[in-house]
mmCIF file of C-alpha atoms in Angstrom:
data_model
loop_
_atom_site.group_PDB
_atom_site.id
_atom_site.type_symbol
_atom_site.label_atom_id
_atom_site.label_comp_id
_atom_site.label_asym_id
_atom_site.label_seq_id
_atom_site.Cartn_x
_atom_site.Cartn_y
_atom_site.Cartn_z
ATOM 1 C CA UNK A 15 127.601 90.919 45.337
ATOM 2 C CA UNK A 16 125.725 88.662 42.962
ATOM 3 C CA UNK A 17 127.517 88.022 39.668
ATOM 4 C CA UNK A 18 125.368 87.297 36.604
ATOM 5 C CA UNK A 19 126.848 86.375 33.230
ATOM 6 C CA UNK A 20 125.073 86.081 29.906
ATOM 7 C CA UNK A 21 126.275 84.553 26.646
ATOM 8 C CA UNK A 22 125.973 86.854 23.631
ATOM 9 C CA UNK A 23 125.113 83.816 21.491
ATOM 10 C CA UNK A 24 122.019 83.298 23.668
ATOM 11 C CA UNK A 25 120.593 86.769 22.937
ATOM 12 C CA UNK A 26 118.399 85.247 20.208
ATOM 13 C CA UNK A 27 116.240 83.879 23.055
ATOM 14 C CA UNK A 28 115.642 87.395 24.414
ATOM 15 C CA UNK A 29 118.251 87.287 27.151
ATOM 16 C CA UNK A 30 119.730 90.648 26.146
ATOM 17 C CA UNK A 31 116.503 92.261 27.372
ATOM 18 C CA UNK A 32 116.697 90.174 30.563
ATOM 19 C CA UNK A 33 120.219 91.463 31.109
ATOM 20 C CA UNK A 34 119.100 95.077 30.617
ATOM 21 C CA UNK A 35 116.185 94.665 33.050
ATOM 22 C CA UNK A 36 118.499 93.261 35.712
ATOM 23 C CA UNK A 37 120.934 96.161 35.281
ATOM 24 C CA UNK A 38 118.096 98.688 35.515
ATOM 25 C CA UNK A 39 116.358 97.154 38.538
ATOM 26 C CA UNK A 40 119.179 95.915 40.763
ATOM 27 C CA UNK A 41 122.160 97.971 41.902
ATOM 28 C CA UNK A 42 123.684 95.157 43.951
ATOM 29 C CA UNK A 43 124.486 92.881 41.005
ATOM 30 C CA UNK A 44 127.377 92.649 38.570
ATOM 31 C CA UNK A 45 125.767 91.880 35.196
ATOM 32 C CA UNK A 46 127.911 91.186 32.151
ATOM 33 C CA UNK A 47 127.839 89.520 28.740
ATOM 34 C CA UNK A 48 130.613 87.441 27.226
ATOM 35 C CA UNK A 49 131.044 86.139 23.705
ATOM 36 C CA UNK A 50 130.874 82.510 24.953
ATOM 37 C CA UNK A 51 130.426 80.943 28.385
ATOM 38 C CA UNK A 52 131.171 77.395 27.244
ATOM 39 C CA UNK A 53 127.663 75.967 27.724
ATOM 40 C CA UNK A 54 126.977 75.563 24.005
ATOM 41 C CA UNK A 55 124.567 72.636 24.410
ATOM 42 C CA UNK A 56 122.416 74.576 26.876
ATOM 43 C CA UNK A 57 122.834 77.833 24.972
ATOM 44 C CA UNK A 58 121.410 76.355 21.779
ATOM 45 C CA UNK A 59 118.130 75.182 23.337
ATOM 46 C CA UNK A 60 116.888 78.057 25.488
ATOM 47 C CA UNK A 61 117.489 81.070 27.713
ATOM 48 C CA UNK A 62 120.100 80.722 30.421
ATOM 49 C CA UNK A 63 122.545 82.680 32.541
ATOM 50 C CA UNK A 64 125.214 81.958 35.110
ATOM 51 C CA UNK A 65 124.418 83.280 38.579
ATOM 52 C CA UNK A 66 127.443 83.095 40.858
ATOM 53 C CA UNK A 67 128.732 80.298 38.628
ATOM 54 C CA UNK A 68 125.474 78.271 38.726
ATOM 55 C CA UNK A 69 123.634 77.724 35.448
ATOM 56 C CA UNK A 70 120.024 78.928 35.561
ATOM 57 C CA UNK A 71 117.741 77.885 32.697
ATOM 58 C CA UNK A 72 114.181 78.782 31.754
ATOM 59 C CA UNK A 73 111.647 78.332 28.972
ATOM 60 C CA UNK A 74 111.422 82.071 28.236
ATOM 61 C CA UNK A 75 113.542 85.150 28.852
ATOM 62 C CA UNK A 76 110.839 86.523 31.181
ATOM 63 C CA UNK A 77 110.863 83.318 33.223
ATOM 64 C CA UNK A 78 114.652 83.557 33.406
ATOM 65 C CA UNK A 79 114.362 87.117 34.728
ATOM 66 C CA UNK A 80 111.900 85.957 37.400
ATOM 67 C CA UNK A 81 114.132 83.057 38.480
ATOM 68 C CA UNK A 82 117.168 85.314 38.757
ATOM 69 C CA UNK A 83 115.174 88.032 40.529
ATOM 70 C CA UNK A 84 114.091 85.507 43.142
ATOM 71 C CA UNK A 85 117.732 84.526 43.726
ATOM 72 C CA UNK A 86 118.972 88.069 44.323
#
């Protein structure tokens, strides 16, 4: 099962909506949010998530969704 983690501090980039879309569209993923993932430098500059422990970054939340979707 694919594990996807989001940082709550990154929600200002629209990643909360990305998280919701992943939960709604994919049953075979474990999607969660944590208060901090420890990637503060990356978190402060744009949307990101951890997919199976690998950091995935994008310019927009929609692009992040598409990148993660393609990995699932």
